[in-house]
mmCIF file of C-alpha atoms in Angstrom:
data_model
loop_
_atom_site.group_PDB
_atom_site.id
_atom_site.type_symbol
_atom_site.label_atom_id
_atom_site.label_comp_id
_atom_site.label_asym_id
_atom_site.label_seq_id
_atom_site.Cartn_x
_atom_site.Cartn_y
_atom_site.Cartn_z
ATOM 1 C CA MET A 1 -13.967 10.866 -3.381
ATOM 2 C CA LYS A 2 -11.734 11.677 -6.832
ATOM 3 C CA LYS A 3 -8.694 14.127 -6.447
ATOM 4 C CA ARG A 4 -9.242 17.051 -8.737
ATOM 5 C CA ILE A 5 -6.334 18.415 -11.019
ATOM 6 C CA GLY A 6 -6.951 21.270 -12.760
ATOM 7 C CA ILE A 7 -4.540 20.768 -16.057
ATOM 8 C CA PHE A 8 -3.784 24.249 -17.632
ATOM 9 C CA GLY A 9 -1.536 24.148 -20.802
ATOM 10 C CA GLY A 10 0.206 26.686 -22.742
ATOM 11 C CA THR A 11 3.293 27.673 -24.281
ATOM 12 C CA PHE A 12 3.884 30.175 -21.364
ATOM 13 C CA ASN A 13 6.056 32.498 -23.084
ATOM 14 C CA PRO A 14 6.722 33.680 -20.771
ATOM 15 C CA PRO A 15 4.196 32.791 -17.554
ATOM 16 C CA HIS A 16 3.263 35.702 -16.347
ATOM 17 C CA ILE A 17 1.421 36.545 -12.958
ATOM 18 C CA ALA A 18 -2.047 36.881 -14.850
ATOM 19 C CA HIS A 19 -0.882 32.882 -15.462
ATOM 20 C CA LYS A 20 -1.193 32.348 -11.454
ATOM 21 C CA ILE A 21 -3.952 34.653 -10.414
ATOM 22 C CA ALA A 22 -6.020 32.987 -13.025
ATOM 23 C CA ALA A 23 -5.220 29.421 -12.006
ATOM 24 C CA GLU A 24 -5.524 30.166 -7.979
ATOM 25 C CA PHE A 25 -9.504 31.742 -9.408
ATOM 26 C CA CYS A 26 -9.957 28.258 -10.770
ATOM 27 C CA ARG A 27 -8.337 26.233 -8.382
ATOM 28 C CA GLN A 28 -11.422 27.840 -5.440
ATOM 29 C CA GLU A 29 -13.889 28.196 -7.760
ATOM 30 C CA LEU A 30 -13.804 24.780 -9.231
ATOM 31 C CA ASP A 31 -12.625 23.073 -6.046
ATOM 32 C CA LEU A 32 -9.348 21.368 -7.366
ATOM 33 C CA ASP A 33 -6.809 20.091 -5.103
ATOM 34 C CA LYS A 34 -4.090 21.544 -7.502
ATOM 35 C CA VAL A 35 -3.542 23.320 -10.484
ATOM 36 C CA MET A 36 -1.015 21.301 -13.416
ATOM 37 C CA PHE A 37 0.719 23.475 -15.824
ATOM 38 C CA ILE A 38 2.071 22.007 -18.740
ATOM 39 C CA PRO A 39 4.122 23.990 -21.241
ATOM 40 C CA SER A 40 3.368 22.912 -24.580
ATOM 41 C CA GLY A 41 5.747 21.157 -26.628
ATOM 42 C CA ASN A 42 5.692 21.698 -30.340
ATOM 43 C CA HIS A 43 2.752 23.445 -30.057
ATOM 44 C CA PRO A 44 0.574 22.750 -33.321
ATOM 45 C CA LEU A 45 -0.572 26.534 -33.622
ATOM 46 C CA LYS A 46 2.244 28.745 -32.367
ATOM 47 C CA ASP A 47 5.936 29.118 -32.791
ATOM 48 C CA SER A 48 7.987 29.812 -29.851
ATOM 49 C CA ILE A 49 11.389 29.840 -27.843
ATOM 50 C CA ASP A 50 13.496 26.341 -27.320
ATOM 51 C CA PRO A 51 10.612 24.833 -24.625
ATOM 52 C CA GLU A 52 13.795 23.773 -22.245
ATOM 53 C CA HIS A 53 13.372 27.854 -21.722
ATOM 54 C CA ARG A 54 9.750 27.736 -21.229
ATOM 55 C CA LEU A 55 10.041 24.640 -18.654
ATOM 56 C CA ASN A 56 12.486 26.559 -16.600
ATOM 57 C CA MET A 57 10.269 29.762 -16.515
ATOM 58 C CA ALA A 58 7.258 27.943 -15.580
ATOM 59 C CA VAL A 59 9.258 25.814 -12.760
ATOM 60 C CA ALA A 60 10.296 29.373 -11.475
ATOM 61 C CA THR A 61 6.764 30.836 -11.676
ATOM 62 C CA PHE A 62 4.218 28.049 -10.241
ATOM 63 C CA SER A 63 6.823 25.800 -7.922
ATOM 64 C CA GLY A 64 7.009 27.699 -4.991
ATOM 65 C CA ASP A 65 3.039 27.090 -4.433
ATOM 66 C CA GLU A 66 1.902 23.867 -2.836
ATOM 67 C CA ASN A 67 -1.240 24.392 -5.178
ATOM 68 C CA PHE A 68 0.620 24.193 -8.333
ATOM 69 C CA GLU A 69 2.868 21.860 -10.027
ATOM 70 C CA VAL A 70 4.772 22.291 -13.518
ATOM 71 C CA ASN A 71 4.744 18.803 -15.542
ATOM 72 C CA GLU A 72 7.125 18.228 -18.477
ATOM 73 C CA ILE A 73 5.108 15.217 -20.408
ATOM 74 C CA GLU A 74 4.639 17.803 -23.161
ATOM 75 C CA ILE A 75 8.332 18.803 -23.659
ATOM 76 C CA LYS A 76 10.104 15.752 -22.868
ATOM 77 C CA ASN A 77 8.171 13.908 -25.331
ATOM 78 C CA LYS A 78 9.650 15.396 -28.219
ATOM 79 C CA VAL A 79 7.108 14.632 -30.873
ATOM 80 C CA GLU A 80 6.548 16.592 -33.687
ATOM 81 C CA LYS A 81 3.472 18.618 -32.325
ATOM 82 C CA SER A 82 1.733 18.290 -29.536
ATOM 83 C CA PHE A 83 -2.012 18.175 -28.762
ATOM 84 C CA THR A 84 -3.981 18.558 -25.636
ATOM 85 C CA VAL A 85 -6.294 14.750 -26.496
ATOM 86 C CA ASN A 86 -2.916 12.798 -26.463
ATOM 87 C CA THR A 87 -0.926 14.709 -23.148
ATOM 88 C CA LEU A 88 -4.862 14.181 -21.316
ATOM 89 C CA ARG A 89 -4.347 10.452 -22.813
ATOM 90 C CA GLU A 90 -0.959 9.210 -21.383
ATOM 91 C CA LEU A 91 -2.334 11.430 -17.818
ATOM 92 C CA LYS A 92 -4.917 9.116 -17.548
ATOM 93 C CA GLU A 93 -2.594 6.193 -17.845
ATOM 94 C CA ILE A 94 0.141 7.961 -15.594
ATOM 95 C CA TYR A 95 -2.233 8.582 -12.813
ATOM 96 C CA GLU A 96 -4.915 6.695 -10.838
ATOM 97 C CA SER A 97 -8.702 6.056 -11.585
ATOM 98 C CA ASP A 98 -9.869 8.245 -8.581
ATOM 99 C CA THR A 99 -8.230 11.434 -10.269
ATOM 100 C CA GLN A 100 -10.799 13.203 -12.349
ATOM 101 C CA PHE A 101 -8.683 16.311 -14.488
ATOM 102 C CA ILE A 102 -10.206 19.570 -15.217
ATOM 103 C CA LEU A 103 -8.731 21.044 -18.369
ATOM 104 C CA LEU A 104 -8.264 24.894 -18.061
ATOM 105 C CA ILE A 105 -8.744 26.645 -21.128
ATOM 106 C CA GLY A 106 -9.491 30.345 -22.442
ATOM 107 C CA ALA A 107 -12.765 31.546 -24.105
ATOM 108 C CA ASP A 108 -10.663 32.140 -27.074
ATOM 109 C CA ASN A 109 -9.648 28.542 -26.593
ATOM 110 C CA LEU A 110 -13.209 27.384 -26.665
ATOM 111 C CA LEU A 111 -13.842 29.204 -30.026
ATOM 112 C CA GLU A 112 -11.220 27.289 -31.676
ATOM 113 C CA LEU A 113 -11.842 23.838 -30.066
ATOM 114 C CA HIS A 114 -13.532 22.960 -33.079
ATOM 115 C CA LYS A 115 -9.662 22.957 -34.493
ATOM 116 C CA TRP A 116 -7.950 20.736 -31.790
ATOM 117 C CA LYS A 117 -7.401 17.535 -32.184
ATOM 118 C CA ASP A 118 -10.173 14.987 -31.823
ATOM 119 C CA PRO A 119 -12.041 17.423 -29.776
ATOM 120 C CA HIS A 120 -14.895 15.185 -28.832
ATOM 121 C CA GLN A 121 -12.308 12.494 -27.245
ATOM 122 C CA ILE A 122 -11.370 15.416 -25.031
ATOM 123 C CA PHE A 123 -14.242 15.608 -23.330
ATOM 124 C CA ASP A 124 -14.820 12.281 -22.602
ATOM 125 C CA LEU A 125 -10.812 12.489 -20.862
ATOM 126 C CA ALA A 126 -11.414 15.473 -18.581
ATOM 127 C CA GLN A 127 -14.404 18.476 -17.904
ATOM 128 C CA VAL A 128 -13.711 21.404 -19.726
ATOM 129 C CA ALA A 129 -13.706 24.823 -17.259
ATOM 130 C CA VAL A 130 -13.955 27.673 -19.819
ATOM 131 C CA MET A 131 -12.183 31.056 -18.254
ATOM 132 C CA TYR A 132 -13.427 33.935 -19.028
ATOM 133 C CA ARG A 133 -13.101 37.928 -18.184
ATOM 134 C CA PRO A 134 -15.449 39.906 -17.312
ATOM 135 C CA GLY A 135 -17.853 41.756 -20.027
ATOM 136 C CA TYR A 136 -17.318 38.597 -21.871
ATOM 137 C CA GLU A 137 -20.142 36.846 -22.702
ATOM 138 C CA ILE A 138 -19.641 33.273 -22.693
ATOM 139 C CA ALA A 139 -22.913 32.501 -23.250
ATOM 140 C CA SER A 140 -23.438 34.237 -26.318
ATOM 141 C CA ALA A 141 -20.882 32.544 -28.417
ATOM 142 C CA GLU A 142 -22.192 29.921 -30.965
ATOM 143 C CA ASN A 143 -20.354 27.106 -30.009
ATOM 144 C CA GLN A 144 -21.094 22.949 -30.192
ATOM 145 C CA PHE A 145 -19.276 22.582 -26.911
ATOM 146 C CA LEU A 146 -20.875 25.765 -24.991
ATOM 147 C CA SER A 147 -23.565 23.032 -23.370
ATOM 148 C CA LYS A 148 -20.232 20.647 -22.350
ATOM 149 C CA VAL A 149 -18.000 23.260 -20.360
ATOM 150 C CA THR A 150 -17.945 24.939 -16.633
ATOM 151 C CA SER A 151 -17.473 28.590 -16.959
ATOM 152 C CA VAL A 152 -14.813 30.136 -14.387
ATOM 153 C CA GLU A 153 -14.683 34.241 -13.678
ATOM 154 C CA ILE A 154 -11.526 35.414 -13.592
ATOM 155 C CA PRO A 155 -10.686 39.126 -13.079
ATOM 156 C CA LEU A 156 -10.034 41.307 -15.976
ATOM 157 C CA MET A 157 -6.079 41.706 -16.595
ATOM 158 C CA GLU A 158 -4.243 43.175 -19.431
ATOM 159 C CA ILE A 159 -1.271 40.865 -18.908
ATOM 160 C CA SER A 160 -0.064 39.075 -21.782
ATOM 161 C CA SER A 161 2.991 36.931 -22.926
ATOM 162 C CA THR A 162 3.210 38.741 -26.186
ATOM 163 C CA MET A 163 3.127 42.432 -23.947
ATOM 164 C CA ILE A 164 5.961 41.162 -21.645
ATOM 165 C CA ARG A 165 8.332 39.746 -24.990
ATOM 166 C CA ASP A 166 7.382 43.681 -26.481
ATOM 167 C CA ARG A 167 8.419 45.380 -23.171
ATOM 168 C CA VAL A 168 11.802 42.814 -23.144
ATOM 169 C CA MET A 169 12.675 43.808 -26.596
ATOM 170 C CA LYS A 170 11.808 47.474 -25.941
ATOM 171 C CA GLY A 171 14.185 47.092 -23.481
ATOM 172 C CA LEU A 172 11.310 47.969 -20.423
ATOM 173 C CA SER A 173 10.994 46.659 -17.401
ATOM 174 C CA VAL A 174 8.826 43.669 -16.203
ATOM 175 C CA LYS A 175 9.072 43.923 -12.840
ATOM 176 C CA TYR A 176 6.228 42.821 -11.125
ATOM 177 C CA LEU A 177 5.053 41.153 -14.422
ATOM 178 C CA VAL A 178 6.640 38.059 -14.088
ATOM 179 C CA ASP A 179 7.776 36.647 -10.801
ATOM 180 C CA PRO A 180 11.319 37.898 -10.432
ATOM 181 C CA GLN A 181 13.039 34.730 -10.675
ATOM 182 C CA VAL A 182 11.633 34.727 -14.545
ATOM 183 C CA GLU A 183 12.270 38.379 -15.001
ATOM 184 C CA VAL A 184 16.427 36.946 -14.226
ATOM 185 C CA TYR A 185 16.116 34.344 -16.373
ATOM 186 C CA ILE A 186 15.483 36.237 -19.400
ATOM 187 C CA LYS A 187 17.927 38.749 -18.867
ATOM 188 C CA GLU A 188 20.514 35.926 -18.277
ATOM 189 C CA LYS A 189 19.341 33.652 -21.230
ATOM 190 C CA ASN A 190 19.322 37.185 -23.387
ATOM 191 C CA LEU A 191 15.780 35.991 -24.346
ATOM 192 C CA TYR A 192 13.069 38.533 -26.353
ATOM 193 C CA ARG A 193 15.679 40.110 -27.901
#
């Protein structure tokens, strides 16, 4: 039987509890052996803090769970821009043929998937699972890829990295929104100020 690894990419700027909860829901619903978090290197569509800070916070957030791991493939590559299709190709070369990858994306990403590099090849390299929140009608989205994806309903959590950065900028607490180690790291490194 093939080993099933969920690929959860993102800027993780910073990673927070909603990332963990969404990943655990996907792990259970999709019968994944593991969820691999991949902090993006130089994201083609987003600006971010130093990738090493994001990697360190991802390790602090996700490495305490045996069902989760952090892979630094995109950050270590130091290419001008990181693309999902290239990362999946590299992972296919690294992992044995008995590994099946399931790319975990948000419903918002499904709507933008046609803008990604080589989106059709992504489906050749991995199964794609779309995480959506209650009340979001994924079936109503007009999308050329809709018939190719699996959907996973995750709890509605009004937590975002943007909200956390804004709270830090305003001097407000992010306790319980991020891992305690991440809260300390943000303070020690004076991030998002």
